[in-house]
Amino acid sequence: MDYKVLKGLVIDDFPSMRSAFKSALASFGMTRVDVAGTAAEAIARIKGQRYDIIICDYNLGEGRNGQQLLEELRQRGMLDLESVFLMVTAESMYESVVATAELGPDDYLIKPFNGDMLRCRLDAILPRKQTFQSVYRHFKHGNLEAALSGCDVILREHPKYIVDVLRLKGEILVTMGEFEQAEELYKQIVAMRAVPWSKLGLAKAMHLQGKSAAAEALLLDIIGRHPNMVASYDLLADVQLAQNKAQEAQGTLQRGAAVSSKSPKRQRRLGEIALQNNDLATAEKAFRATLEKGRNSIYLVPNDVANLSRVYLKQGKPRAASEVVMNNREFLHESRDGKLVAAVMLSQVSARNDDTENARARIREAMRLREDGVVVDLDLDLDMLEACVKAGMEEEANHILTEVARNAHDHPTLLDQARRLYAEAGRQDVAETVLRQATARVIELSREGALLLKKGELRQSLEKMLLACQEAARNPRILMNAAWVSLRLLEEEGLSQNLLSQAQRLLADVDRLAPEHPRLAGLRTTLRQFQTQMN
Amino acid sequence: MHSPAGDTALEREDLYASLLHELKNNLVLMSITLEDIRHTGDAEHDRKLNEVRLQCQRIAERLMQALFVYRHAQSGGTELHAIDAYPVEDLLDELAVQARSLRSGMVIETVKADDVPAIWFFDRNMLEIALLNALHNSMLYARARIRIVARMEDDMLCVAIEDDSEGYPEHILQSVALGKPLRSNGTGLGLRFATMIAGAHVNGARTGRLRLRNQGGAVFEMLLP
């Protein structure tokens, strides 16, 4: 291996360790090495250029740790599978760091180690990366069938990579929506050895097929044996929610957060579920942690500020609700979504304080942002609705309610919340009229579409469903129904560029609205198969 | 229930642990500096350099093992979380490179029996620490030759360090064979660590173990189910 041509990045908060790494790398000819002292500095470096090898200490002092940095890099698409990422830990951290996340580095090194050991590890990893290169590229570009057959070639020719190949195959199958095949594959790995990640993969494949009871039992077993493996708490909470066990899901996430409190995503989910369970104290704590842990990372979104502010309002603390918006003003002003959150939450606060004039000014500001096409989260819509009702802006309220109802006619809890808001102001009859008018057309169109589909009138069915999509452009189920019929038509009537682009557009919208919807992966795979045929 | 005396004892132990930890980190930096000092070809200089490098590594290893044994016992954990699939030949190569880098003048060979599968499941980092410790021991006592061997025994992977020394003294063989407690210093600590690591390799109903014997020298074997 020619290390002279490779670019390296060393991330460690201690200058003495950074130079020690550099000299260890130089001892086998790797001299093109940059250094970074913090996660933020590392991200800036990686933005500027691609590194072949990244060596990162788990402990980076204040702020994000090495694992969080790795996850952020992968999530932002800044680190592809072809690059090597080595995590360095002290022996004292090793047991709690290693194999606890779903998304791991290529290898772990324990301090102390020397240049020879570092080189040995790299000598083993680089040829593996080389062998997998084309598979990684196919996977990255969404050529999943090609990636799968590439895996089978490696399986035949390189028996020593058998477990790496099987693991990657499992990921590809899940991405394709082939959950049954994925389950079979993970069972095969578990039979070789029940390593934690293989059991986690199996549980995920089961969950995605709706086999909740089996998935739950398996996850409880993993957690019992490997309590540090935080990814299993997150999945278990999903499985419990799928069974409408919101209390259990909250408990599970609380245990996960106790093992590792640093993840803003976990804290956010915990807060959302606690809020749903009306456990305001837990929700407050979790949303505060979300803001704190997510600060200066891509994981923080404006809705996190809205969540905490919402909890304070429910607790009857309007002052705290406005303070959290004010304290995060700079962050909120960076984006239009953020500005909308600030306007909506402050209008709520003013409405609570009976400061109608101020509430109205904020609502008008929010309405302007909304008209400019900011995509609004349904919870935020409800907040706005509440402020409008309280401030006596019925016209605006009805406008928002109409839009919420059109896009969520099949979401009864949300509609009930809206009804309650009107009822509190003694306007329940208005709510009913608006709801009826708003949902009538989308309900009618979906019903007609379904009927025509039953009769086998695919063309006419699609027409109705596309009209329904215009009515409810933010309802993932309506969009997916239309996409499904488009794909059926392609199958029946043969290839057509029109139908293909239509399905593609619809699924792209769903991907934006509900990227983790269980139906999405399967529809995408079907779409891809037609696209391959077309080419 | 926490008694005040208990808390104090705990704090004292944590103080020891962090002291060991810091000493170990200092040693890491020292060993990296030592690596920067080049061999000159002058026999006396090179011999001393090799000696001090080996000593430094041994101290760092010892501290690391002491910390691990201490924490492992405290957490009551028996199963290793990092057990995964690794190519057996990579393990042997890495150990050999490590051993050769100390330039002890020993002949170091690796042997992989034909029936050893391409991969096996183990916690490579922990296993390596235990095996390197055995290798360093052999370097002190062997006459000329050390073999790093992988073979199958009773459906378990057996990784062995074999040398041509006079072998282990009888009391050490007895202690390990009978599972009697070993002293927590010197060779005893390394063996205690190796016993713990082997025993943390669990596969279904079977548990790994450490075995020592004398056969043409000292034979140190880790059996992994």
Coordinates of N, CA, C and O in Angstrom, one line a residue, chain B residues 50-51 53-55 57-58 61 94-109 131-148 161-165 168 218:
Chain B
N50 N 16.1 -1.1 22.3 CA 15.1 -2.1 22.2 C 14.6 -2.4 23.6 O 13.4 -2.6 23.9
E51 N 15.5 -2.5 24.6 CA 15.2 -2.8 25.9 C 14.2 -1.8 26.5 O 13.2 -2.2 27.2
R53 N 12.3 0.3 25.0 CA 11.0 0.3 24.3 C 10.1 -0.9 24.9 O 8.9 -0.7 25.1
L54 N 10.7 -2.0 25.0 CA 10.0 -3.2 25.5 C 9.5 -2.9 27.0 O 8.3 -3.1 27.3
Q55 N 10.4 -2.3 27.8 CA 10.0 -2.0 29.1 C 8.9 -1.0 29.2 O 7.9 -1.2 29.9
Q57 N 6.6 -0.4 26.9 CA 5.4 -1.1 26.5 C 4.8 -2.0 27.6 O 3.6 -2.0 27.8
R58 N 5.7 -2.6 28.3 CA 5.2 -3.5 29.4 C 4.6 -2.8 30.5 O 3.6 -3.2 31.1
E61 N 1.2 -1.6 29.3 CA 0.3 -2.8 29.2 C -0.2 -3.1 30.6 O -1.4 -3.4 30.8
E94 N -0.8 -9.3 12.6 CA -0.7 -8.1 13.5 C 0.2 -8.4 14.7 O 1.1 -7.6 15.1
L95 N 0.0 -9.6 15.3 CA 0.8 -10.0 16.4 C 2.3 -10.1 16.0 O 3.2 -9.7 16.7
A96 N 2.5 -10.7 14.8 CA 3.9 -10.9 14.4 C 4.5 -9.6 14.2 O 5.7 -9.4 14.6
V97 N 3.8 -8.6 13.5 CA 4.4 -7.3 13.2 C 4.8 -6.7 14.6 O 5.9 -6.1 14.7
Q98 N 3.9 -6.7 15.5 CA 4.1 -6.2 16.8 C 5.4 -6.8 17.5 O 6.2 -6.1 18.0
A99 N 5.4 -8.1 17.4 CA 6.6 -8.8 18.1 C 7.9 -8.4 17.4 O 8.9 -8.1 18.0
R100 N 7.9 -8.4 16.0 CA 9.1 -8.1 15.3 C 9.5 -6.7 15.5 O 10.7 -6.4 15.4
S101 N 8.6 -5.8 15.7 CA 9.0 -4.3 15.8 C 9.9 -4.1 17.0 O 10.6 -3.1 17.0
L102 N 9.9 -5.0 18.0 CA 10.7 -4.8 19.1 C 12.1 -5.3 18.9 O 13.0 -5.2 19.7
R103 N 12.4 -5.9 17.8 CA 13.7 -6.4 17.3 C 14.5 -7.1 18.5 O 15.6 -6.7 18.8
S104 N 13.8 -8.1 19.0 CA 14.5 -8.8 20.1 C 15.5 -9.7 19.6 O 16.2 -10.3 20.4
G105 N 15.6 -9.9 18.3 CA 16.6 -10.9 17.8 C 16.0 -12.3 17.7 O 16.6 -13.2 17.3
M106 N 14.8 -12.4 18.2 CA 14.1 -13.7 18.2 C 13.6 -14.0 16.7 O 13.2 -13.1 16.0
V107 N 13.5 -15.3 16.4 CA 12.8 -15.7 15.2 C 11.3 -15.8 15.5 O 11.0 -16.5 16.5
I108 N 10.5 -15.1 14.8 CA 9.1 -15.1 15.1 C 8.3 -15.7 13.9 O 8.5 -15.2 12.8
E109 N 7.6 -16.8 14.1 CA 6.9 -17.4 13.0 C 5.4 -17.4 13.3 O 5.0 -17.4 14.5
L131 N -2.6 -11.4 24.3 CA -1.6 -12.2 23.5 C -0.3 -11.5 23.4 O 0.8 -12.1 23.5
L132 N -0.4 -10.2 23.3 CA 0.9 -9.4 23.2 C 1.6 -9.5 24.6 O 2.9 -9.6 24.6
N133 N 0.9 -9.5 25.6 CA 1.5 -9.6 26.9 C 2.3 -11.0 27.0 O 3.4 -11.0 27.5
A134 N 1.6 -12.0 26.5 CA 2.3 -13.3 26.5 C 3.5 -13.3 25.6 O 4.6 -13.9 25.9
L135 N 3.4 -12.6 24.4 CA 4.5 -12.5 23.5 C 5.7 -11.8 24.2 O 6.8 -12.2 24.1
H136 N 5.4 -10.7 24.9 CA 6.5 -9.9 25.6 C 7.1 -10.8 26.6 O 8.3 -10.7 26.8
N137 N 6.3 -11.6 27.3 CA 6.9 -12.5 28.3 C 7.9 -13.5 27.6 O 9.0 -13.7 28.1
S138 N 7.4 -14.0 26.5 CA 8.2 -15.0 25.8 C 9.6 -14.4 25.4 O 10.6 -15.0 25.4
M139 N 9.5 -13.1 25.0 CA 10.7 -12.4 24.5 C 11.7 -12.3 25.6 O 12.9 -12.3 25.3
L140 N 11.3 -12.3 26.8 CA 12.2 -12.2 28.0 C 12.8 -13.6 28.2 O 14.0 -13.7 28.6
Y141 N 12.1 -14.6 28.0 CA 12.5 -16.0 28.5 C 13.0 -16.9 27.4 O 13.7 -17.9 27.6
A142 N 12.5 -16.7 26.1 CA 12.8 -17.6 25.1 C 14.3 -17.6 24.7 O 14.9 -16.6 25.0
R143 N 14.7 -18.7 24.1 CA 16.2 -18.7 23.7 C 16.3 -18.1 22.4 O 17.1 -17.2 22.2
A144 N 15.5 -18.6 21.4 CA 15.7 -18.0 20.0 C 14.5 -18.0 19.2 O 14.4 -17.3 18.2
R145 N 13.4 -18.6 19.6 CA 12.3 -18.8 18.7 C 10.9 -18.7 19.4 O 10.7 -19.2 20.5
I146 N 10.0 -18.0 18.7 CA 8.7 -17.9 19.2 C 7.7 -18.2 18.0 O 7.9 -17.7 16.9
R147 N 6.7 -19.0 18.3 CA 5.7 -19.3 17.3 C 4.3 -18.7 17.7 O 3.9 -18.9 18.8
I148 N 3.6 -18.1 16.7 CA 2.2 -17.7 17.0 C 1.3 -18.6 16.2 O 1.5 -18.6 14.9
I161 N 0.8 -18.9 21.9 CA 2.1 -18.4 21.8 C 3.0 -19.4 22.4 O 2.9 -19.8 23.5
E162 N 3.9 -19.9 21.5 CA 4.8 -21.0 22.0 C 6.3 -20.6 21.9 O 6.6 -20.0 20.9
D163 N 7.0 -20.8 22.9 CA 8.5 -20.5 22.8 C 9.4 -21.6 23.2 O 8.9 -22.7 23.5
D164 N 10.7 -21.4 23.1 CA 11.6 -22.5 23.4 C 12.4 -22.2 24.7 O 13.5 -22.4 24.9
S165 N 11.6 -21.6 25.7 CA 12.2 -21.3 27.0 C 12.2 -22.5 27.9 O 11.9 -23.6 27.4
Y168 N 7.0 -22.7 32.0 CA 6.4 -22.0 33.2 C 6.8 -22.8 34.4 O 6.9 -24.0 34.4
A218 N 7.4 -22.8 26.9 CA 6.2 -22.4 27.4 C 5.1 -22.3 26.3 O 5.4 -21.8 25.2

